[in-house]
Each structure stands twice: as C-alpha cells, then as structure tokens.
Coordinates of C-alpha atoms and ligand atoms in Angstrom, one line a residue:
X225 CA 132.8 208.5 187.1
X226 CA 134.4 206.5 190.1
X227 CA 132.6 207.9 193.0
X228 CA 135.8 207.5 195.0
X229 CA 137.1 210.1 192.7
X230 CA 134.1 212.4 192.8
X231 CA 133.5 215.1 195.5
X232 CA 130.1 214.4 196.8
X233 CA 130.1 215.2 200.6
X234 CA 126.7 213.7 201.6
X235 CA 125.5 214.2 205.2
X236 CA 123.9 211.6 207.4
X237 CA 122.1 214.1 209.5
X238 CA 119.3 216.4 208.0
X239 CA 120.8 219.9 208.3
X240 CA 118.7 221.9 210.8
X241 CA 119.6 225.3 209.6
X242 CA 118.4 224.8 206.0
X243 CA 115.1 226.6 205.3
X244 CA 113.5 224.7 202.4
X245 CA 113.1 221.3 201.3
X246 CA 115.4 221.7 198.3
X247 CA 118.0 223.4 200.4
X248 CA 118.1 220.6 202.9
X249 CA 118.2 217.8 200.3
X250 CA 120.9 219.6 198.3
X251 CA 123.0 220.1 201.4
X252 CA 122.4 216.5 202.5
X253 CA 123.2 215.1 199.0
X254 CA 126.6 217.0 198.9
X255 CA 125.5 219.3 196.1
X256 CA 126.1 222.8 197.5
X257 CA 128.2 224.4 200.1
X258 CA 127.5 227.9 201.5
X259 CA 130.3 230.5 201.4
X260 CA 128.2 233.5 202.6
X261 CA 124.5 234.2 202.9
X262 CA 123.0 233.6 199.4
X263 CA 126.5 232.5 198.1
X264 CA 127.3 229.0 197.2
X265 CA 129.7 226.8 195.6
X266 CA 128.0 224.4 193.2
X267 CA 129.7 220.9 193.9
X268 CA 130.0 218.3 191.0
X269 CA 126.6 216.9 191.1
X270 CA 125.0 220.4 190.9
X271 CA 127.4 221.4 188.2
X272 CA 126.5 218.4 186.1
X273 CA 122.7 219.1 186.5
X274 CA 123.3 222.8 185.8
X275 CA 125.1 222.1 182.6
X276 CA 122.0 219.8 181.5
X277 CA 119.6 222.6 182.2
X278 CA 121.8 225.1 180.3
X279 CA 122.1 222.7 177.4
X280 CA 118.2 222.5 177.2
X281 CA 118.0 226.3 177.5
X282 CA 120.6 226.7 174.8
X283 CA 118.8 224.3 172.4
X284 CA 115.5 226.0 172.8
X285 CA 117.2 229.4 172.5
X286 CA 119.1 228.5 169.3
X287 CA 115.8 227.0 167.8
X288 CA 114.4 230.6 167.8
X289 CA 117.5 232.2 166.4
X290 CA 118.9 233.3 169.7
X291 CA 122.8 233.6 169.4
X292 CA 124.9 233.3 172.6
X293 CA 127.2 236.0 173.8
X294 CA 128.8 236.7 177.0
X295 CA 128.7 240.1 178.4
X296 CA 130.7 241.5 181.4
X297 CA 129.8 241.1 184.9
X298 CA 131.3 244.6 185.9
X299 CA 129.0 247.4 184.6
X300 CA 130.2 251.0 184.4
X301 CA 128.1 253.3 186.7
X302 CA 127.7 255.8 183.7
X303 CA 125.5 253.2 181.7
X304 CA 123.3 252.7 184.7
X305 CA 123.0 256.5 185.0
X306 CA 121.9 256.8 181.5
X307 CA 119.0 254.5 182.1
X308 CA 118.1 256.1 185.4
X309 CA 118.7 252.7 187.2
X310 CA 121.7 253.6 189.1
X311 CA 119.4 255.4 191.6
X312 CA 116.1 253.4 190.8
X313 CA 117.4 250.0 191.3
X314 CA 118.2 250.8 195.0
X315 CA 120.1 248.5 197.3
X316 CA 119.7 245.3 195.4
X317 CA 122.4 246.6 193.0
X318 CA 125.8 245.5 194.3
X319 CA 128.2 248.4 193.8
X320 CA 132.1 248.6 194.0
X321 CA 134.8 250.9 193.0
X322 CA 138.0 250.3 191.2
X323 CA 141.5 251.5 192.3
X324 CA 140.9 254.8 190.4
X325 CA 137.7 255.5 192.3
X326 CA 135.6 254.6 189.2
X327 CA 132.3 253.1 190.3
X328 CA 130.7 249.8 189.0
X329 CA 127.8 247.6 189.6
X330 CA 127.9 243.8 189.5
X331 CA 125.4 243.1 186.9
X332 CA 121.9 241.7 188.2
X333 CA 120.5 242.1 184.6
X334 CA 122.0 243.3 181.5
X335 CA 119.7 245.6 179.7
X336 CA 122.0 248.7 179.9
X337 CA 125.1 246.6 178.8
X338 CA 123.3 245.1 175.7
X339 CA 121.6 248.3 174.7
X340 CA 124.9 250.1 174.9
X341 CA 126.4 247.2 172.8
X342 CA 124.1 247.4 170.1
X343 CA 123.8 251.3 169.8
X344 CA 127.5 251.1 168.6
X345 CA 126.8 248.2 166.3
X346 CA 123.3 248.7 164.8
X347 CA 122.8 251.2 162.2
X348 CA 120.0 250.0 159.9
X349 CA 116.7 248.1 160.5
X350 CA 118.0 245.5 158.1
X351 CA 120.1 244.0 160.8
X352 CA 116.8 243.4 162.7
X353 CA 115.3 241.3 164.3
X354 CA 118.2 240.2 166.5
X355 CA 118.2 238.0 169.7
X356 CA 121.2 237.6 171.8
X357 CA 121.5 235.6 175.0
X358 CA 123.8 234.6 177.6
X359 CA 124.2 232.2 180.5
X360 CA 125.9 234.1 183.4
X361 CA 126.4 234.7 187.0
X362 CA 124.2 237.6 188.3
X363 CA 124.5 239.5 191.4
X364 CA 121.6 240.9 193.6
X365 CA 122.0 241.9 197.1
X366 CA 118.6 240.3 198.0
X367 CA 117.0 241.6 201.3
X368 CA 116.3 238.1 202.2
X369 CA 118.6 235.5 200.5
X370 CA 116.9 232.2 201.4
X371 CA 115.8 228.6 200.6
X372 CA 119.4 227.7 199.2
X373 CA 119.7 228.4 195.4
X374 CA 115.9 229.5 195.1
X375 CA 116.9 233.1 196.3
X376 CA 120.7 233.8 196.2
X377 CA 122.7 236.8 196.0
X378 CA 124.9 235.3 193.4
X379 CA 122.9 233.0 190.9
X380 CA 122.9 231.8 187.3
X381 CA 120.4 233.3 185.0
X382 CA 120.0 233.0 181.2
X383 CA 119.0 236.3 179.9
X384 CA 118.1 237.0 176.4
X385 CA 117.4 240.4 174.6
X386 CA 115.7 240.9 171.3
X387 CA 115.6 244.1 169.1
X388 CA 113.0 244.8 166.5
X389 CA 112.2 247.5 164.1
X390 CA 108.3 247.0 164.6
X391 CA 105.7 245.9 166.8
X392 CA 104.8 242.7 164.8
X393 CA 108.3 241.5 165.0
X394 CA 108.4 242.1 168.8
X395 CA 105.2 240.3 169.2
X396 CA 106.3 237.3 167.1
X397 CA 109.5 237.0 169.2
X398 CA 107.7 237.4 172.4
X399 CA 105.4 234.5 171.3
X400 CA 108.5 232.4 170.1
X401 CA 110.0 232.9 173.5
X402 CA 106.8 232.1 175.6
X403 CA 106.8 228.7 173.5
X404 CA 110.4 228.2 174.1
X405 CA 110.0 228.8 177.8
X406 CA 107.1 226.4 177.9
X407 CA 109.3 223.7 176.2
X408 CA 112.3 224.5 178.7
X409 CA 110.2 224.1 181.7
X410 CA 108.3 221.0 180.5
X411 CA 111.6 219.4 179.4
X412 CA 113.4 219.8 182.7
X413 CA 110.4 218.1 184.4
X414 CA 108.7 221.2 186.1
X415 CA 105.0 221.4 186.8
X416 CA 104.4 225.2 185.8
X417 CA 101.8 227.8 185.0
X418 CA 102.7 230.8 182.8
X419 CA 100.9 233.6 184.4
X420 CA 100.1 237.3 183.4
X421 CA 102.2 239.5 185.6
X422 CA 102.7 243.2 186.2
X423 CA 105.7 244.8 184.6
X424 CA 106.8 246.4 187.9
X425 CA 110.1 248.3 188.1
X426 CA 111.6 247.1 184.9
X427 CA 109.2 248.9 182.9
X428 CA 107.5 247.7 179.7
X429 CA 104.0 246.9 178.7
X430 CA 103.5 243.2 178.5
X431 CA 104.9 240.3 180.4
X432 CA 104.5 236.6 181.7
X433 CA 106.0 234.9 184.5
X434 CA 106.6 231.2 184.5
X435 CA 105.8 229.7 187.8
X436 CA 107.0 226.2 189.0
X437 CA 104.1 225.1 191.4
X438 CA 105.3 224.6 194.9
X439 CA 104.2 225.5 198.3
X440 CA 107.6 227.0 199.1
X441 CA 107.0 229.5 196.2
X442 CA 107.1 233.1 197.2
X443 CA 104.6 234.2 194.4
X444 CA 100.8 233.6 194.6
X445 CA 99.1 232.7 191.5
X446 CA 95.4 233.3 190.9
X447 CA 93.7 230.9 188.6
X448 CA 90.6 229.2 187.7
X449 CA 89.7 225.7 187.4
X450 CA 87.4 226.6 184.5
X451 CA 89.8 228.1 182.1
X452 CA 93.4 228.7 181.4
X453 CA 93.3 232.1 183.1
X454 CA 96.3 232.6 185.4
X455 CA 97.9 235.6 186.8
X456 CA 100.1 236.5 189.5
X457 CA 98.5 238.2 192.4
X458 CA 99.6 241.7 191.7
X459 CA 98.3 241.6 188.1
X460 CA 95.1 239.9 189.0
X461 CA 94.2 242.7 191.3
X462 CA 92.3 240.3 193.7
X463 CA 94.0 240.0 196.9
X464 CA 93.1 236.8 199.0
X465 CA 89.5 238.0 199.7
X466 CA 88.4 239.0 203.2
X467 CA 85.8 237.0 204.7
X468 CA 82.4 238.6 204.3
X469 CA 81.9 238.2 208.1
X470 CA 83.3 241.6 209.2
X471 CA 79.9 242.9 210.5
X472 CA 78.8 239.8 212.4
X473 CA 82.2 239.0 213.7
X474 CA 82.5 242.4 215.4
X475 CA 79.7 241.2 217.4
X476 CA 81.2 238.0 218.3
X477 CA 84.3 240.1 219.5
X478 CA 82.1 241.9 222.0
X479 CA 80.9 238.5 223.3
X480 CA 84.2 236.8 223.7
X481 CA 87.8 237.5 223.8
X482 CA 90.5 236.3 223.2
X483 CA 90.5 235.4 219.6
X484 CA 89.7 231.6 220.0
X485 CA 86.1 230.5 220.6
X486 CA 84.7 227.1 221.0
X487 CA 81.3 226.6 219.4
X488 CA 79.7 223.2 220.0
X489 CA 76.5 225.2 219.1
X490 CA 77.8 225.6 215.7
X491 CA 77.7 221.9 215.1
X492 CA 73.9 221.8 215.9
X493 CA 73.5 224.7 213.7
X494 CA 75.4 223.1 210.9
X495 CA 73.7 219.7 211.6
X496 CA 77.2 218.1 212.2
X497 CA 77.4 215.5 214.6
X498 CA 80.5 216.0 217.0
X499 CA 82.2 213.0 217.9
X500 CA 84.0 212.8 221.2
X501 CA 87.3 213.6 219.3
X502 CA 85.8 216.2 216.9
X503 CA 85.2 219.6 217.8
X504 CA 84.8 222.8 216.0
X505 CA 86.6 226.0 216.5
X506 CA 86.5 229.5 215.3
X507 CA 90.0 231.2 214.9
X508 CA 90.8 234.5 214.0
X509 CA 93.4 234.7 211.6
X510 CA 94.5 237.6 209.7
X511 CA 91.5 239.6 210.7
X512 CA 89.3 236.9 209.4
X513 CA 87.4 234.3 211.0
X514 CA 88.1 230.6 210.1
X515 CA 86.1 227.6 211.0
X516 CA 88.0 224.7 211.7
X517 CA 87.0 221.1 212.4
X518 CA 89.3 219.7 215.1
X519 CA 90.2 216.1 215.2
X520 CA 92.6 214.1 217.3
X521 CA 93.7 214.7 220.7
X522 CA 92.6 217.9 222.3
X523 CA 90.5 219.6 224.9
X524 CA 89.4 223.0 224.2
X525 CA 88.9 224.5 227.7
X526 CA 92.0 225.6 229.4
X527 CA 94.3 223.0 228.0
X528 CA 96.7 222.8 225.2
X529 CA 95.2 222.0 221.9
X530 CA 97.1 219.6 219.9
X531 CA 95.5 218.8 216.6
X532 CA 95.8 218.0 213.0
X533 CA 94.1 219.9 210.2
X534 CA 93.2 218.1 207.0
X535 CA 92.5 219.9 203.8
X536 CA 88.9 219.8 204.0
X537 CA 88.8 220.9 207.9
X538 CA 89.6 224.4 207.4
X539 CA 87.6 227.2 205.7
X540 CA 86.3 230.6 206.3
X541 CA 83.0 230.8 208.5
X542 CA 80.1 232.3 206.6
X543 CA 77.9 235.1 207.9
X544 CA 75.3 232.6 208.3
X545 CA 77.4 230.3 210.4
X546 CA 78.5 233.1 212.7
X547 CA 75.0 234.5 213.0
X548 CA 73.6 231.1 213.7
X549 CA 76.3 230.5 216.3
X550 CA 75.4 233.6 218.1
X551 CA 71.7 232.8 218.1
X552 CA 72.0 229.3 219.1
X553 CA 74.0 229.8 222.2
X554 CA 75.9 232.9 222.9
X555 CA 77.1 231.5 226.1
X556 CA 79.1 228.8 224.4
X557 CA 81.3 231.5 223.2
X558 CA 83.3 231.9 226.3
X559 CA 86.9 232.7 226.1
X560 CA 89.3 229.6 225.9
X561 CA 92.7 229.8 227.3
X562 CA 94.2 227.4 224.8
X563 CA 97.6 227.2 223.4
X564 CA 97.3 225.8 220.0
X565 CA 99.8 223.4 218.4
X566 CA 99.2 223.1 214.8
X567 CA 100.2 220.0 212.5
X568 CA 99.1 220.6 209.0
X569 CA 99.5 218.1 206.3
X570 CA 98.0 218.6 202.8
X571 CA 98.4 215.2 202.0
X572 CA 95.9 214.0 204.9
X573 CA 92.4 213.5 203.4
X574 CA 91.0 211.9 206.5
X575 CA 92.1 211.0 209.8
X576 CA 92.0 207.3 209.4
X577 CA 94.8 207.6 206.9
X578 CA 96.8 209.5 209.3
X579 CA 99.5 207.5 211.4
X580 CA 99.4 209.1 214.8
X581 CA 102.7 209.7 216.2
X582 CA 104.2 210.6 212.7
X583 CA 103.5 214.0 212.7
X584 CA 106.2 216.7 212.4
X585 CA 106.1 220.4 212.4
X586 CA 107.4 220.4 208.8
X587 CA 104.3 219.2 207.4
X588 CA 101.8 221.7 206.1
X589 CA 98.5 222.6 204.7
X590 CA 98.6 223.9 201.0
X591 CA 100.2 227.2 201.1
X592 CA 101.0 227.1 204.8
X593 CA 104.5 226.6 205.9
X594 CA 105.7 226.2 209.4
X595 CA 107.8 229.1 210.6
X596 CA 107.0 231.2 207.5
X597 CA 103.3 231.3 208.0
X598 CA 102.8 230.4 211.5
X599 CA 104.8 229.4 214.6
X600 CA 103.9 226.3 216.9
X601 CA 101.9 227.5 219.7
X602 CA 100.8 230.6 217.8
X603 CA 97.8 231.3 215.5
X604 CA 98.6 234.4 213.4
X605 CA 99.4 234.9 209.7
X606 CA 97.7 232.0 208.0
X607 CA 97.2 232.1 204.4
X608 CA 95.6 229.4 202.5
X609 CA 93.5 228.3 199.4
X610 CA 90.0 229.7 199.4
X611 CA 87.8 230.6 196.6
X612 CA 87.6 234.3 195.7
X613 CA 85.7 236.5 193.5
X614 CA 85.2 236.1 189.8
X615 CA 88.4 235.8 187.6
X616 CA 89.0 238.6 185.0
X617 CA 88.2 236.4 182.3
X618 CA 84.9 235.5 183.9
X619 CA 85.4 231.8 183.7
X620 CA 84.8 231.0 187.3
X621 CA 85.7 231.9 191.0
X622 CA 89.5 232.6 191.3
X623 CA 91.6 230.1 193.5
X624 CA 95.1 230.6 194.7
X625 CA 98.1 228.6 194.7
X626 CA 101.9 229.1 195.3
X627 CA 104.6 229.4 192.7
X628 CA 108.3 229.9 192.3
X629 CA 109.2 232.3 189.6
X630 CA 111.6 230.4 187.4
X631 CA 111.3 232.7 184.2
X632 CA 109.8 235.8 182.9
X633 CA 109.3 237.2 179.4
X634 CA 108.9 240.9 179.0
X635 CA 108.1 243.3 176.2
X636 CA 110.2 246.3 177.1
X637 CA 109.4 248.5 174.1
X638 CA 111.4 251.5 173.6
X639 CA 112.2 252.0 177.4
X640 CA 115.9 251.6 177.2
X641 CA 116.4 252.4 173.5
X642 CA 114.9 255.9 174.1
X643 CA 116.8 256.5 177.4
X644 CA 120.0 255.3 176.0
X645 CA 119.8 256.2 172.2
X646 CA 119.6 252.9 170.5
X647 CA 118.2 253.9 167.2
X648 CA 118.2 252.6 163.6
X649 CA 117.4 254.1 160.3
X650 CA 113.9 252.8 159.0
X651 CA 112.8 252.0 155.6
X652 CA 112.4 255.8 154.9
X653 CA 115.8 256.7 156.3
X654 CA 114.4 258.1 159.6
X655 CA 116.1 257.4 162.8
X656 CA 113.7 255.4 165.3
X657 CA 114.2 253.9 168.6
X658 CA 114.6 250.1 168.4
X659 CA 112.0 248.0 170.2
X660 CA 113.1 245.6 172.5
X661 CA 112.2 242.4 174.7
X662 CA 114.0 240.8 177.5
X663 CA 113.6 237.2 178.8
X664 CA 115.2 235.5 181.9
X665 CA 115.4 232.1 183.2
X666 CA 116.8 231.4 186.7
X667 CA 119.1 228.5 185.9
X668 CA 120.1 227.7 189.4
X669 CA 116.6 228.5 190.8
X670 CA 115.1 226.1 188.3
X671 CA 117.5 223.3 189.6
X672 CA 116.2 224.0 193.3
X673 CA 112.6 224.1 191.8
X674 CA 113.2 220.6 190.2
X675 CA 114.4 219.3 193.7
X676 CA 111.4 220.8 195.4
X677 CA 109.1 218.8 193.2
X678 CA 111.1 215.7 192.5
X679 CA 112.0 213.7 195.6
X680 CA 110.7 211.3 198.4
X681 CA 111.7 210.9 202.0
X682 CA 114.9 209.3 201.0
X683 CA 116.2 211.8 198.6
X684 CA 116.1 213.3 195.2
X685 CA 114.8 211.7 192.2
X686 CA 116.2 213.3 189.1
X687 CA 114.1 213.7 185.9
X688 CA 115.9 211.8 183.1
X689 CA 116.3 215.1 181.1
X690 CA 118.5 216.7 183.8
X691 CA 120.0 213.8 185.9
X692 CA 123.8 214.3 186.6
X693 CA 124.1 210.4 185.5
X694 CA 121.9 207.8 184.1
X695 CA 123.1 204.8 186.3
X696 CA 124.5 204.3 189.7
X697 CA 126.6 201.0 189.9
X698 CA 126.9 200.0 193.5
X699 CA 128.9 197.2 195.0
X700 CA 127.3 196.6 198.3
X701 CA 130.4 194.5 199.7
X702 CA 133.7 195.9 199.0
X703 CA 135.2 192.6 200.2
X704 CA 133.6 190.6 197.4
X705 CA 136.4 190.6 194.9
X706 CA 134.6 188.7 192.4
X707 CA 131.6 191.1 192.4
X708 CA 134.0 194.1 192.2
X709 CA 135.6 192.6 189.0
X710 CA 132.1 192.3 187.5
X711 CA 131.2 195.8 188.4
X712 CA 134.5 197.1 186.9
X713 CA 133.5 195.5 183.7
X714 CA 130.0 196.7 183.6
X715 CA 131.3 200.2 184.4
X716 CA 133.4 200.1 181.2
X717 CA 130.7 198.4 179.1
X718 CA 127.8 200.5 180.4
X719 CA 129.9 203.6 180.2
X720 CA 130.2 203.3 176.5
X721 CA 126.4 204.2 176.1
X722 CA 125.5 205.8 179.4
X723 CA 126.6 208.4 182.0
X724 CA 127.7 205.9 184.7
X725 CA 128.5 206.7 188.6
X726 CA 130.1 203.7 190.0
X727 CA 130.3 203.5 193.8
X728 CA 133.5 201.9 194.2
X729 CA 134.0 203.2 197.8
X730 CA 135.1 200.9 200.6
X731 CA 131.9 201.8 202.4
X732 CA 129.3 199.7 204.1
X733 CA 126.2 198.7 202.0
X734 CA 123.9 200.8 204.1
X735 CA 126.0 204.0 203.5
X736 CA 126.2 203.3 199.8
X737 CA 122.3 202.6 199.4
X738 CA 121.5 205.8 201.6
X739 CA 123.8 208.1 199.4
X740 CA 122.6 206.4 196.3
X741 CA 119.0 207.3 197.2
X742 CA 120.0 210.8 198.2
X743 CA 121.8 211.5 195.0
X744 CA 118.7 210.1 193.1
X745 CA 120.1 208.7 189.8
X746 CA 117.2 207.2 187.6
X747 CA 118.6 203.6 187.8
X748 CA 120.7 201.7 190.4
X749 CA 122.4 198.6 189.4
X750 CA 123.5 196.4 192.5
X751 CA 126.3 194.1 191.8
X752 CA 126.2 191.7 194.8
X753 CA 125.9 188.2 195.6
X754 CA 124.3 187.1 192.3
X755 CA 127.1 188.4 190.5
X756 CA 129.0 185.2 190.3
X757 CA 126.0 183.7 188.7
X758 CA 125.9 186.6 186.3
X759 CA 122.8 188.2 187.9
X760 CA 122.5 191.9 188.9
X761 CA 119.8 193.6 190.6
X762 CA 118.4 196.8 188.9
X763 CA 116.0 199.4 190.6
X764 CA 114.6 202.5 189.2
X765 CA 114.8 205.3 191.8
X766 CA 111.3 206.2 191.1
X767 CA 109.9 202.7 192.5
X768 CA 110.4 200.6 195.3
X769 CA 110.5 197.3 193.4
X770 CA 113.7 196.0 192.0
X771 CA 114.2 193.2 189.5
X772 CA 117.2 190.7 189.0
X773 CA 118.6 190.6 185.4
X774 CA 121.4 188.7 183.7
X775 CA 124.1 191.2 183.1
X776 CA 123.8 190.7 179.4
X777 CA 120.3 192.0 179.3
X778 CA 121.1 195.2 181.3
X779 CA 121.5 197.4 178.2
X780 CA 118.2 196.2 176.8
X781 CA 116.5 197.0 180.0
X782 CA 117.8 200.5 180.3
X783 CA 116.8 201.3 176.5
Ligands
LIG923 P1 112.0 237.5 192.1 O1 110.5 237.9 192.0 O2 111.8 236.1 192.7 O3 112.7 238.4 193.0 P2 112.6 238.8 189.8 O4 111.3 239.1 189.2 O5 113.3 239.7 190.5 O6 112.6 237.5 190.7 P3 113.9 238.8 187.3 O7 114.4 240.0 187.4 O8 112.5 238.5 186.4 O9 113.8 238.2 188.7 O10 115.0 237.7 186.7 C1 114.7 236.6 185.8 C2 114.7 235.2 186.6 O11 115.9 235.1 187.4 C3 113.6 235.1 187.6 O12 112.5 234.6 186.9 C4 114.2 234.1 188.4 O13 113.9 232.7 188.0 C5 115.7 234.2 188.5 N1 116.0 234.9 189.8 C6 115.8 236.3 190.1 N2 116.1 236.5 191.4 C7 116.9 235.4 191.7 C8 117.7 235.2 192.9 N3 118.1 236.0 194.0 N4 118.2 234.0 193.1 C9 117.9 232.9 192.1 N5 117.3 233.2 191.0 C10 116.8 234.5 190.7
LIG924 MG1 113.7 240.2 192.5
LIG925 MG1 109.6 238.7 190.2
LIG926 MG1 110.7 238.5 187.3

C-alpha cells in the first residue's frame, strides 16, 4: 500500500485529553477517531490489526469445532424479559424503540438470542455438542467509558456459546476453550494470566478471566510467586490487606495531626543512616500507614516536598516500627505542613539511575497511576503491591498486580436453557434442559492491550503476528529520483511476499521517520543515498541498530 493513498492521520503533538498510554499512542498514530464518548471509528491501521486478531481468533475457534454465525445486533425486548435480564442488566443495556413502539436492546452479549435460536432448531441430544461463535460489534452503555478502546460503549467482541447434553461434554469444551484462549493471547503477543473469577451477574458456576498484565488494568489479580495460583480479587476474597498497625497508629494520631509525620527517629530505630538527602516519612494512605524513604530534593518542615519514590522505597510500616518510633522520640512526630509532589516510577531501582529533571507526572509506581490513584499535591488513595495473607492454595503469601480483562470463559449450566425452555430429548426420550457455556474475547480491547505492552517512547512496536504491514519502505529524500525509482521497484518485488507500506509521500525525512516509528511496523527499509550503489538500510523497529544491505539480500534478511 502506498502511504500517500492511505488514511493515517498521525499527530505531531501528544493528545492531552487521552487517558491511557494506548489511547494516546493510537490517536497519535492516526489509528482511531472518537465520534462520541466510548465510540470510535477504526481507521485503516486499526482495521488491519483487528482483522489479524480476528483471524487468529477464528483459527483457534475453528480448531475446537466452533462454527461461525452472525446474530442480530437488535434484540427484541421479549427475549430479554424471558431471561429476566431486561430488568437485571440495568442501565448498561442500550434500549431503543422502533416506529411501532416496539422495544429493543442493542446487544451487549448474546445468550438470549442464541438460546432462542437453538430452542427452535435443536430437538435431540444427538445434535450436541454444538459450539457457535460470532465476531461482532457490541453495545454497552458503560458508566465510565475510558482508555480509548479499552472500555468503549461500542466495541468488538468474539462471543462463543456451546451446548451440551451432559456435564462431561461441557467440561471438555470449557477446557478446550481455556486452551484456545491461552493460544490466542500468546499468539497476539500478550503477557497474560488466566485467573479464577467470580461468576457475578451473568450467573453460572465456573469461570476464568484472561488478564493482560498492565498497570492501567482496572482489575486486580491476586497471585503467588510460588505456584500457578491466580484469581481475581473478588474471587480470591482477600482484599488488599489492612496494615496491622491500627492499634498503635491510633496512638500516633493523638500525638500528631495532620497525617504526615517526619521521623528521623525511625532511622535510628531501624538502624538506617539518613543522608542529607534521604529522609523517612510516614504517610497515611487509605487508612493505612506507609513508610516511605524519601530521596531527592525536599525539606520536610513547612516546605513543599518534591520527591521520587522507587520501588523499594515504599512499604507499610510495621507495628514494631511505629512503636519504636513512638518510644524513640515522640517529639519528632510534630505536624508537617508539607505539600507533597509525588513522582513515582516503577522502573527506578535506585536514584543513581534516575536522570534528574526527566521526571514527569505520568510516571508511576507499579499499580499507581497519576490522576487515577493520586493527584499531584495530594496524598490520598494510593494502591500498590504488598504482600498479603496466605493464598487459598496455601502456596505462599498473595501478591497483587493489575490486569486488563481481555477474555472470559464461563460455564453457564442451565441458567438460560431453563429460563427460556431450551430442551432436548435425551437417550431415554426425556426432555432435559441443555447445558451451556459462553466465552468472550474483547477484540478491540485486546488491540489496545497489545499497544499498552508493545511500545517505546517513539511509538508502537507491533508483534509480527498482528502487525498491519510487515515492512515499511521509506524514501527520506523525495527529490532523489534515483532512490525513488529503486524504492518503487522494491515495493513491487517485496510486495510479492510481504505486506508492504511504502511511504511515497512528499514529506521531510524527519516527518517520515517519526511517523514510521509511531506506526511501528517490524522492519523499516530506508532507500536513501546508498541506493545508487544498490545499498539500502534496514532497521527492525524493536532495535536501535540498523544495517546496510545490498538490495538483493533484503528478502533473505527478512526471512
Ligand atoms: P469488564 O469487567 O471489563 O467490564 P465484562 O466482564 O463486563 O468486562 P464480559 O461480559 O465478560 O465483559 O465480555 C467479554 C469480553 O468483552 C471481556 O472480557 C472484555 O475483553 C470485552 N469487553 C467487555 N466490556 C468491554 C468494553 N466496554 N469495551 C471493550 N471491551 C469490552
Ligand atoms: Mg462490564
Ligand atoms: Mg469483568
Ligand atoms: Mg467478564
């Protein structure tokens, strides 16, 4: 494809109103355009990537005997009344009326429709098991649409439904789906965890969520280092634990308000040597007391505190620490009138590695996001990884991380078949409700999750499995006719084996390279000065090093 004929409206400036990294990058790379809150047009690059993700999903669904169908988006109210969800689904259900005053919903999920479809078609258990799936636009009037495609009100989902005459068959399909989902999320390049989940509103007995690991994720995963145990926080039943300091911190509260206390005495107690630029502070966050080692520019009394927290610098204060502090020097706990500016960066391991002056408010500690979890100048509402109680499987103390729910598999049992009379005749000729499973993948959300985890400061770095094109040919000097002719030829020859994007625009080299980095194709081939001698430069997007190659060796290199 010639870039001059494409529609990739890249931006030079970083969009300020975008609320997540993937959202910013996708706007900047000219991939999406917002039409209304949570409603987007998918521009060509996005469409190509979505096609690739969908293709992977199709292959894995077909491999476990899923057959593709396409059900309506318009759902008659009566079907949703049968299942009881016309009421139960609440405001997330988009509702509308036709010209005759008949009411409909715009499908947020298709259990009602698929159950109604099969009750008319299925008579005997001999037709089972059956698995159908579709890839379609879904509608949910989300309370807080945000983060670009991560939480839209109109989004693309693959939803599959399976039908069984016995538990074993349902178990087997559930297992197949679980494996298929694992393959899908590996193939698209996500670092994910499958977690035990709560069945919640949709009903059913057994369910797993597939979580792409990312700080922006709205779900909390509880896991252990010691085993494969992983559950979402609702299922794990262990909220981020309270510090065990409640009793003793009450005492502190009497001694000193407001909620920030200095404690050089704590250093003595803990046998830590405080440098001129290192101090310790106890902060009250979410009803808990947290001990923080401060480094960098700050003064603690009556002045603004400007500091950087590194991963190891922040943890809960223990009972002993608090007590020790009290005993050592209660006087040191005087109130501090400090405004705290917080810069958190989970990549910072120690301050020596930290370039002063390069700190931005967008940087964050693991699981702590600016604006979502704290405001500059404030000190409320932190959440971060700490060790908790013993995991349910007893393997070790639980830890926490953030995840984006990219998929979910459910055993529904007979919830819908009973409510909506989906029965078959069993071996003995008796009418029995069909067992069901349902399985969703957020296709558009998966795309955003991929961007969340595959990028650098210059733009996206597409995994090869989903990349919109394989190779980006760039001519840095539009006036160099010789180079252009060679690029044209290369475009044709490479095009026979690869999906090639050819930047033939009459733009400056700087613009072209910046766009090329933003769009993030796996390989860039620069046809420049060396072209006359038959040399082109090739650079993988994932590395900073480029090499010069004779044109003739390009294909070999790309293999
Ligand atoms: P969430 O907990 O994030 O609201 P959900 O549990 O309501 O998601 P499901 O009903 O399980 O979502 O739908 C299947 C999949 O559809 C989800 O795993 C997710 O990947 C995707 N999905 C759900 N809601 C949205 C949305 N608003 N925007 C984009 N994708 C979504
Ligand atoms: Mg939801
Ligand atoms: Mg969910
Ligand atoms: Mg879900």
